[in-house]
Amino acid sequence: STPSSITVRGQTFPTDHWYNAPANVLATTSRQLHLQKDHPVSITRQILESVFPRPTFKSYNTFHPVVSTYENFDSLGFPPDHPGRARSDTYYINESTLLRTHTSAHEAQLFCASESDGYLITADVYRRDEVDRTHYPVFHQMEGARVWDRNKVPNGDIAAAVYADLEKLPKHNIKVEDPNPPHHEQRNPLQSQHHSAAEAEAIAAHLKRSLELMVVEIFTRAKAAAQKADPNYVDEPLRVRWVEAYFPFTSPSWELEVYYAGDWLEVLGCGISQQSLFINAGVPSQLGWAFGIGLERIAMLLFQIPDIRLFWSTDERFLSQFRGVSDDLSKLKRFVPFSKYPPCYKDVSFWLRSASAAGGNSKANAHDWHENDLMEIVRDICGDVVEDVKLVDEFVHPKTGRRSLCYRINYRSLEKTLTNAETNEMHAKITAALVEKLGVEIR
Ligand code: PHE
């Protein structure tokens, strides 16, 4: 029942045998929560944009979500066998067209256009993923990039120009643990064929200060909101640290982590842009840094929103709590959860189809079991009614070697108490779909 073409935000694309984007995911492409006034995702975008002002930075908020595999992967240096390209992880329209998995998909086109010294791209991104309170197949990212042009800075001295720009940035007084973590020489090399170590160091320093300032802005606002909710609130000093990371399109690369609620929380990925991006974009004299940050995670922490499904709610009890904040960010306050409805847990246990039993007509066998396929069946049938799905038991038969899995599904609506009949019906549909689509045998 694959349609021969599909239309996303006014543009029509042909499908082929790679098509795997379900209707409920495609429907979200029109929502654009990051542009909806007074929506927490949009408010979070506004706060982050305020840290990177015009005219240095120019914002792009309406790029179309359907991009080519070239834009999403190849232009960024992803190797042909990178796991992110798999159909189990990414929503394809056809073999060379997909729903972007990250805002980095638009970097190359902006470097080509060369319209400013800085870019901010906010957009909806799509990934096949697990079902729980912090994962949703659609979320929003902001990409930021800052570039300098060798031909435009005084005496062609990039390091001096970058340090001069760094001087103009505000200072902060937070404690940065591990400001310069060691980086792996082979996997995360300095790009010594394109720029000097001193230039890389200058750009890294500018990158780190800029992003530390962004975190300070977020946490200052989160603290103000916490104090409004509880005048006795005592804040702990903000602790951040840099850790090494790997991205095909930056080197070296880092993640910025913030100590939050007893744990180190990863808030963004970043690095010094691969020179190949600028060379391919026809601007080889440019160089600079880039970062990517997920907005829902930041919004959950700013507003204390407990469940990612809430962002998609059109319930007034949710939306009314943010009214007026887009026009006056100082009105930002914590979300007050409305009562939770009771959970209803149901298990499903099944044998994976054994490798030898997988005949020619089987859709799935033990070797190509992807948990995300189960997650998607659940989302397809239940929409946002399932709060999470967890693997609770795994077992390999000692004689046959067959694998059995047991998943626990938590049925809990954000809007009402589900009846037994309703949950039973959904559970039966899921069970049937697992047999039909994934070829499992129910135990
Ligand atoms: N696109 C990366 C991600 O989605 C984040 C990133 C952006 C990393 C820009 C480095 C530079 O994980």
mmCIF file of N, CA and C in Angstrom, residues 27-131:
data_model
loop_
_atom_site.group_PDB
_atom_site.id
_atom_site.type_symbol
_atom_site.label_atom_id
_atom_site.label_comp_id
_atom_site.label_asym_id
_atom_site.label_seq_id
_atom_site.Cartn_x
_atom_site.Cartn_y
_atom_site.Cartn_z
ATOM 1 N N ALA A 27 2.788 13.636 8.709
ATOM 2 C CA ALA A 27 1.822 14.671 9.109
ATOM 3 C C ALA A 27 2.474 15.750 9.975
ATOM 4 N N THR A 28 3.502 15.384 10.717
ATOM 5 C CA THR A 28 4.126 16.382 11.602
ATOM 6 C C THR A 28 4.945 17.425 10.824
ATOM 7 N N THR A 29 5.252 17.138 9.553
ATOM 8 C CA THR A 29 6.094 18.078 8.797
ATOM 9 C C THR A 29 5.445 19.444 8.653
ATOM 10 N N SER A 30 4.123 19.503 8.795
ATOM 11 C CA SER A 30 3.445 20.793 8.643
ATOM 12 C C SER A 30 3.373 21.590 9.946
ATOM 13 N N ARG A 31 3.771 20.989 11.048
ATOM 14 C CA ARG A 31 3.560 21.653 12.337
ATOM 15 C C ARG A 31 4.531 22.808 12.620
ATOM 16 N N GLN A 32 5.798 22.630 12.313
ATOM 17 C CA GLN A 32 6.804 23.688 12.512
ATOM 18 C C GLN A 32 6.689 24.377 13.871
ATOM 19 N N LEU A 33 6.793 23.591 14.913
ATOM 20 C CA LEU A 33 6.629 24.114 16.271
ATOM 21 C C LEU A 33 7.603 25.252 16.574
ATOM 22 N N HIS A 34 8.753 25.239 15.909
ATOM 23 C CA HIS A 34 9.754 26.284 16.184
ATOM 24 C C HIS A 34 9.318 27.653 15.696
ATOM 25 N N LEU A 35 8.225 27.688 14.905
ATOM 26 C CA LEU A 35 7.728 28.980 14.418
ATOM 27 C C LEU A 35 6.381 29.346 15.030
ATOM 28 N N GLN A 36 5.878 28.505 15.914
ATOM 29 C CA GLN A 36 4.566 28.743 16.518
ATOM 30 C C GLN A 36 4.738 29.644 17.742
ATOM 31 N N LYS A 37 4.183 30.859 17.622
ATOM 32 C CA LYS A 37 4.346 31.845 18.695
ATOM 33 C C LYS A 37 3.936 31.254 20.050
ATOM 34 N N ASP A 38 4.724 31.525 21.076
ATOM 35 C CA ASP A 38 4.451 31.079 22.438
ATOM 36 C C ASP A 38 4.535 29.563 22.639
ATOM 37 N N HIS A 39 5.017 28.852 21.634
ATOM 38 C CA HIS A 39 5.261 27.424 21.861
ATOM 39 C C HIS A 39 6.647 27.288 22.503
ATOM 40 N N PRO A 40 6.807 26.394 23.501
ATOM 41 C CA PRO A 40 8.110 26.312 24.176
ATOM 42 C C PRO A 40 9.298 26.041 23.242
ATOM 43 N N VAL A 41 9.070 25.318 22.142
ATOM 44 C CA VAL A 41 10.175 25.084 21.198
ATOM 45 C C VAL A 41 10.565 26.397 20.511
ATOM 46 N N SER A 42 9.561 27.200 20.209
ATOM 47 C CA SER A 42 9.805 28.488 19.560
ATOM 48 C C SER A 42 10.462 29.472 20.536
ATOM 49 N N ILE A 43 10.012 29.461 21.770
ATOM 50 C CA ILE A 43 10.602 30.336 22.798
ATOM 51 C C ILE A 43 12.078 29.972 23.001
ATOM 52 N N THR A 44 12.353 28.685 23.007
ATOM 53 C CA THR A 44 13.741 28.237 23.168
ATOM 54 C C THR A 44 14.594 28.718 21.990
ATOM 55 N N ARG A 45 14.044 28.625 20.787
ATOM 56 C CA ARG A 45 14.754 29.162 19.613
ATOM 57 C C ARG A 45 15.050 30.645 19.808
ATOM 58 N N GLN A 46 14.061 31.399 20.251
ATOM 59 C CA GLN A 46 14.265 32.840 20.445
ATOM 60 C C GLN A 46 15.393 33.123 21.436
ATOM 61 N N ILE A 47 15.405 32.359 22.521
ATOM 62 C CA ILE A 47 16.447 32.572 23.540
ATOM 63 C C ILE A 47 17.832 32.291 22.948
ATOM 64 N N LEU A 48 17.944 31.184 22.200
ATOM 65 C CA LEU A 48 19.243 30.848 21.617
ATOM 66 C C LEU A 48 19.644 31.869 20.553
ATOM 67 N N GLU A 49 18.678 32.316 19.760
ATOM 68 C CA GLU A 49 18.995 33.318 18.728
ATOM 69 C C GLU A 49 19.510 34.607 19.365
ATOM 70 N N SER A 50 19.013 34.922 20.568
ATOM 71 C CA SER A 50 19.422 36.173 21.211
ATOM 72 C C SER A 50 20.911 36.168 21.575
ATOM 73 N N VAL A 51 21.496 34.968 21.666
ATOM 74 C CA VAL A 51 22.911 34.868 22.008
ATOM 75 C C VAL A 51 23.791 35.132 20.769
ATOM 76 N N PHE A 52 23.201 34.981 19.590
ATOM 77 C CA PHE A 52 23.962 35.124 18.338
ATOM 78 C C PHE A 52 23.304 36.204 17.477
ATOM 79 N N PRO A 53 23.550 37.471 17.817
ATOM 80 C CA PRO A 53 22.760 38.543 17.210
ATOM 81 C C PRO A 53 23.164 38.885 15.767
ATOM 82 N N ARG A 54 22.237 39.569 15.111
ATOM 83 C CA ARG A 54 22.514 40.203 13.830
ATOM 84 C C ARG A 54 23.489 41.338 14.065
ATOM 85 N N PRO A 55 24.200 41.833 13.082
ATOM 86 C CA PRO A 55 24.167 41.328 11.707
ATOM 87 C C PRO A 55 25.170 40.197 11.475
ATOM 88 N N THR A 56 25.970 39.849 12.500
ATOM 89 C CA THR A 56 26.951 38.780 12.273
ATOM 90 C C THR A 56 26.235 37.475 11.903
ATOM 91 N N PHE A 57 25.155 37.173 12.655
ATOM 92 C CA PHE A 57 24.431 35.929 12.410
ATOM 93 C C PHE A 57 23.117 36.197 11.682
ATOM 94 N N LYS A 58 22.837 35.353 10.719
ATOM 95 C CA LYS A 58 21.580 35.447 9.996
ATOM 96 C C LYS A 58 20.802 34.143 10.241
ATOM 97 N N SER A 59 19.503 34.262 10.529
ATOM 98 C CA SER A 59 18.695 33.074 10.850
ATOM 99 C C SER A 59 17.908 32.567 9.649
ATOM 100 N N TYR A 60 17.827 31.259 9.567
ATOM 101 C CA TYR A 60 17.040 30.596 8.517
ATOM 102 C C TYR A 60 16.129 29.596 9.214
ATOM 103 N N ASN A 61 14.823 29.814 9.102
ATOM 104 C CA ASN A 61 13.904 28.978 9.886
ATOM 105 C C ASN A 61 12.867 28.225 9.059
ATOM 106 N N THR A 62 12.972 28.287 7.739
ATOM 107 C CA THR A 62 11.903 27.675 6.931
ATOM 108 C C THR A 62 12.425 26.688 5.884
ATOM 109 N N PHE A 63 13.613 26.177 6.063
ATOM 110 C CA PHE A 63 14.109 25.212 5.080
ATOM 111 C C PHE A 63 13.215 23.970 5.052
ATOM 112 N N HIS A 64 12.993 23.482 3.837
ATOM 113 C CA HIS A 64 12.101 22.330 3.625
ATOM 114 C C HIS A 64 12.720 21.056 4.229
ATOM 115 N N PRO A 65 11.904 20.228 4.902
ATOM 116 C CA PRO A 65 12.444 19.047 5.596
ATOM 117 C C PRO A 65 12.908 17.904 4.687
ATOM 118 N N VAL A 66 12.507 17.920 3.435
ATOM 119 C CA VAL A 66 12.942 16.838 2.545
ATOM 120 C C VAL A 66 14.237 17.269 1.851
ATOM 121 N N VAL A 67 15.272 16.473 2.023
ATOM 122 C CA VAL A 67 16.573 16.788 1.430
ATOM 123 C C VAL A 67 17.114 15.546 0.725
ATOM 124 N N SER A 68 18.192 15.712 -0.001
ATOM 125 C CA SER A 68 18.789 14.564 -0.691
ATOM 126 C C SER A 68 19.769 13.851 0.245
ATOM 127 N N THR A 69 20.065 12.594 -0.078
ATOM 128 C CA THR A 69 21.084 11.873 0.691
ATOM 129 C C THR A 69 22.419 12.611 0.550
ATOM 130 N N TYR A 70 22.606 13.286 -0.595
ATOM 131 C CA TYR A 70 23.840 14.071 -0.774
ATOM 132 C C TYR A 70 23.919 15.170 0.288
ATOM 133 N N GLU A 71 22.835 15.930 0.437
ATOM 134 C CA GLU A 71 22.856 17.028 1.410
ATOM 135 C C GLU A 71 22.992 16.521 2.846
ATOM 136 N N ASN A 72 22.244 15.474 3.158
ATOM 137 C CA ASN A 72 22.215 15.007 4.548
ATOM 138 C C ASN A 72 23.489 14.270 4.958
ATOM 139 N N PHE A 73 24.101 13.567 3.999
ATOM 140 C CA PHE A 73 25.257 12.719 4.336
ATOM 141 C C PHE A 73 26.523 13.044 3.522
ATOM 142 N N ASP A 74 26.445 12.869 2.176
ATOM 143 C CA ASP A 74 27.671 12.940 1.363
ATOM 144 C C ASP A 74 28.365 14.292 1.459
ATOM 145 N N SER A 75 27.589 15.385 1.395
ATOM 146 C CA SER A 75 28.204 16.710 1.407
ATOM 147 C C SER A 75 28.936 16.951 2.717
ATOM 148 N N LEU A 76 28.600 16.172 3.735
ATOM 149 C CA LEU A 76 29.188 16.365 5.061
ATOM 150 C C LEU A 76 30.298 15.359 5.350
ATOM 151 N N GLY A 77 30.606 14.532 4.339
ATOM 152 C CA GLY A 77 31.706 13.596 4.513
ATOM 153 C C GLY A 77 31.341 12.303 5.224
ATOM 154 N N PHE A 78 30.043 11.976 5.310
ATOM 155 C CA PHE A 78 29.666 10.688 5.906
ATOM 156 C C PHE A 78 30.131 9.563 4.981
ATOM 157 N N PRO A 79 30.844 8.557 5.496
ATOM 158 C CA PRO A 79 31.252 7.448 4.628
ATOM 159 C C PRO A 79 30.029 6.659 4.144
ATOM 160 N N PRO A 80 30.178 5.954 3.016
ATOM 161 C CA PRO A 80 29.031 5.229 2.427
ATOM 162 C C PRO A 80 28.400 4.216 3.381
ATOM 163 N N ASP A 81 29.181 3.670 4.312
ATOM 164 C CA ASP A 81 28.632 2.634 5.201
ATOM 165 C C ASP A 81 28.280 3.186 6.584
ATOM 166 N N HIS A 82 28.145 4.487 6.725
ATOM 167 C CA HIS A 82 27.830 5.058 8.037
ATOM 168 C C HIS A 82 26.456 4.571 8.513
ATOM 169 N N PRO A 83 26.361 4.098 9.775
ATOM 170 C CA PRO A 83 25.088 3.531 10.259
ATOM 171 C C PRO A 83 23.908 4.508 10.190
ATOM 172 N N GLY A 84 24.191 5.814 10.265
ATOM 173 C CA GLY A 84 23.098 6.787 10.195
ATOM 174 C C GLY A 84 22.309 6.711 8.897
ATOM 175 N N ARG A 85 22.916 6.118 7.866
ATOM 176 C CA ARG A 85 22.229 6.037 6.577
ATOM 177 C C ARG A 85 21.206 4.902 6.521
ATOM 178 N N ALA A 86 21.244 3.979 7.498
ATOM 179 C CA ALA A 86 20.414 2.777 7.433
ATOM 180 C C ALA A 86 18.928 3.116 7.440
ATOM 181 N N ARG A 87 18.156 2.281 6.771
ATOM 182 C CA ARG A 87 16.702 2.482 6.763
ATOM 183 C C ARG A 87 16.102 2.238 8.142
ATOM 184 N N SER A 88 16.848 1.557 9.005
ATOM 185 C CA SER A 88 16.338 1.359 10.370
ATOM 186 C C SER A 88 16.476 2.636 11.204
ATOM 187 N N ASP A 89 17.242 3.603 10.739
ATOM 188 C CA ASP A 89 17.484 4.826 11.520
ATOM 189 C C ASP A 89 16.880 6.074 10.895
ATOM 190 N N THR A 90 16.648 6.031 9.596
ATOM 191 C CA THR A 90 16.312 7.242 8.843
ATOM 192 C C THR A 90 15.043 7.025 8.030
ATOM 193 N N TYR A 91 14.240 8.073 7.893
ATOM 194 C CA TYR A 91 13.019 8.004 7.086
ATOM 195 C C TYR A 91 13.327 8.418 5.654
ATOM 196 N N TYR A 92 13.165 7.466 4.756
ATOM 197 C CA TYR A 92 13.399 7.730 3.336
ATOM 198 C C TYR A 92 12.081 7.936 2.594
ATOM 199 N N ILE A 93 12.126 8.847 1.593
ATOM 200 C CA ILE A 93 11.009 8.978 0.654
ATOM 201 C C ILE A 93 11.320 8.072 -0.532
ATOM 202 N N ASN A 94 12.563 8.133 -0.991
ATOM 203 C CA ASN A 94 13.063 7.179 -1.976
ATOM 204 C C ASN A 94 14.568 7.050 -1.753
ATOM 205 N N GLU A 95 15.203 6.266 -2.593
ATOM 206 C CA GLU A 95 16.591 5.901 -2.314
ATOM 207 C C GLU A 95 17.522 7.100 -2.141
ATOM 208 N N SER A 96 17.202 8.219 -2.798
ATOM 209 C CA SER A 96 18.121 9.363 -2.699
ATOM 210 C C SER A 96 17.480 10.584 -2.044
ATOM 211 N N THR A 97 16.322 10.385 -1.403
ATOM 212 C CA THR A 97 15.587 11.509 -0.813
ATOM 213 C C THR A 97 15.077 11.100 0.557
ATOM 214 N N LEU A 98 15.237 11.982 1.551
ATOM 215 C CA LEU A 98 14.852 11.587 2.911
ATOM 216 C C LEU A 98 14.374 12.787 3.716
ATOM 217 N N LEU A 99 13.817 12.493 4.887
ATOM 218 C CA LEU A 99 13.508 13.552 5.841
ATOM 219 C C LEU A 99 14.812 13.831 6.569
ATOM 220 N N ARG A 100 15.271 15.069 6.557
ATOM 221 C CA ARG A 100 16.589 15.383 7.127
ATOM 222 C C ARG A 100 16.694 14.836 8.547
ATOM 223 N N THR A 101 17.867 14.308 8.865
ATOM 224 C CA THR A 101 18.083 13.778 10.219
ATOM 225 C C THR A 101 18.775 14.803 11.098
ATOM 226 N N HIS A 102 19.264 15.889 10.484
ATOM 227 C CA HIS A 102 19.895 16.954 11.270
ATOM 228 C C HIS A 102 19.958 18.234 10.438
ATOM 229 N N THR A 103 20.098 19.350 11.130
ATOM 230 C CA THR A 103 20.135 20.636 10.423
ATOM 231 C C THR A 103 21.460 20.836 9.686
ATOM 232 N N SER A 104 22.460 20.001 9.983
ATOM 233 C CA SER A 104 23.724 20.104 9.255
ATOM 234 C C SER A 104 23.516 19.899 7.752
ATOM 235 N N ALA A 105 22.405 19.259 7.378
ATOM 236 C CA ALA A 105 22.099 19.033 5.963
ATOM 237 C C ALA A 105 22.087 20.336 5.159
ATOM 238 N N HIS A 106 21.945 21.471 5.836
ATOM 239 C CA HIS A 106 21.863 22.750 5.123
ATOM 240 C C HIS A 106 23.144 23.569 5.184
ATOM 241 N N GLU A 107 24.169 23.019 5.830
ATOM 242 C CA GLU A 107 25.413 23.792 5.960
ATOM 243 C C GLU A 107 26.001 24.147 4.599
ATOM 244 N N ALA A 108 26.164 23.145 3.748
ATOM 245 C CA ALA A 108 26.870 23.354 2.480
ATOM 246 C C ALA A 108 26.204 24.460 1.656
ATOM 247 N N GLN A 109 24.863 24.433 1.590
ATOM 248 C CA GLN A 109 24.181 25.438 0.767
ATOM 249 C C GLN A 109 24.385 26.845 1.325
ATOM 250 N N LEU A 110 24.487 26.983 2.638
ATOM 251 C CA LEU A 110 24.702 28.314 3.204
ATOM 252 C C LEU A 110 26.134 28.779 2.989
ATOM 253 N N PHE A 111 27.083 27.843 3.089
ATOM 254 C CA PHE A 111 28.480 28.226 2.832
ATOM 255 C C PHE A 111 28.602 28.723 1.387
ATOM 256 N N CYS A 112 27.905 28.065 0.458
ATOM 257 C CA CYS A 112 27.898 28.500 -0.948
ATOM 258 C C CYS A 112 27.366 29.911 -1.070
ATOM 259 N N ALA A 113 26.236 30.165 -0.386
ATOM 260 C CA ALA A 113 25.548 31.441 -0.544
ATOM 261 C C ALA A 113 26.366 32.578 0.057
ATOM 262 N N SER A 114 27.137 32.270 1.115
ATOM 263 C CA SER A 114 28.059 33.249 1.684
ATOM 264 C C SER A 114 27.396 34.593 1.986
ATOM 265 N N GLU A 115 26.275 34.570 2.669
ATOM 266 C CA GLU A 115 25.518 35.808 2.880
ATOM 267 C C GLU A 115 25.881 36.567 4.150
ATOM 268 N N SER A 116 26.553 35.886 5.064
ATOM 269 C CA SER A 116 26.911 36.557 6.314
ATOM 270 C C SER A 116 28.096 35.832 6.931
ATOM 271 N N ASP A 117 28.557 36.318 8.063
ATOM 272 C CA ASP A 117 29.675 35.666 8.747
ATOM 273 C C ASP A 117 29.200 34.585 9.705
ATOM 274 N N GLY A 118 27.888 34.526 9.910
ATOM 275 C CA GLY A 118 27.363 33.530 10.830
ATOM 276 C C GLY A 118 25.979 33.077 10.377
ATOM 277 N N TYR A 119 25.631 31.830 10.713
ATOM 278 C CA TYR A 119 24.342 31.272 10.307
ATOM 279 C C TYR A 119 23.687 30.601 11.494
ATOM 280 N N LEU A 120 22.368 30.718 11.576
ATOM 281 C CA LEU A 120 21.595 29.909 12.509
ATOM 282 C C LEU A 120 20.493 29.260 11.695
ATOM 283 N N ILE A 121 20.384 27.959 11.801
ATOM 284 C CA ILE A 121 19.336 27.244 11.066
ATOM 285 C C ILE A 121 18.521 26.483 12.100
ATOM 286 N N THR A 122 17.242 26.794 12.207
ATOM 287 C CA THR A 122 16.380 26.030 13.114
ATOM 288 C C THR A 122 15.355 25.290 12.274
ATOM 289 N N ALA A 123 15.163 24.021 12.581
ATOM 290 C CA ALA A 123 14.278 23.202 11.758
ATOM 291 C C ALA A 123 13.882 21.928 12.475
ATOM 292 N N ASP A 124 12.817 21.321 11.951
ATOM 293 C CA ASP A 124 12.363 20.011 12.409
ATOM 294 C C ASP A 124 13.271 18.949 11.781
ATOM 295 N N VAL A 125 13.672 17.954 12.574
ATOM 296 C CA VAL A 125 14.504 16.860 12.073
ATOM 297 C C VAL A 125 13.862 15.531 12.471
ATOM 298 N N TYR A 126 14.209 14.466 11.753
ATOM 299 C CA TYR A 126 13.465 13.208 11.840
ATOM 300 C C TYR A 126 14.400 12.023 12.031
ATOM 301 N N ARG A 127 14.131 11.216 13.040
ATOM 302 C CA ARG A 127 14.939 10.008 13.236
ATOM 303 C C ARG A 127 14.076 8.885 13.770
ATOM 304 N N ARG A 128 14.255 7.695 13.218
ATOM 305 C CA ARG A 128 13.555 6.526 13.777
ATOM 306 C C ARG A 128 14.223 6.244 15.108
ATOM 307 N N ASP A 129 13.407 6.063 16.129
ATOM 308 C CA ASP A 129 14.000 5.984 17.457
ATOM 309 C C ASP A 129 13.102 5.211 18.414
ATOM 310 N N GLU A 130 13.607 5.023 19.628
ATOM 311 C CA GLU A 130 12.834 4.307 20.637
ATOM 312 C C GLU A 130 11.644 5.165 21.127
ATOM 313 N N VAL A 131 10.769 4.527 21.923
ATOM 314 C CA VAL A 131 9.632 5.248 22.490
ATOM 315 C C VAL A 131 9.877 5.407 23.982
#
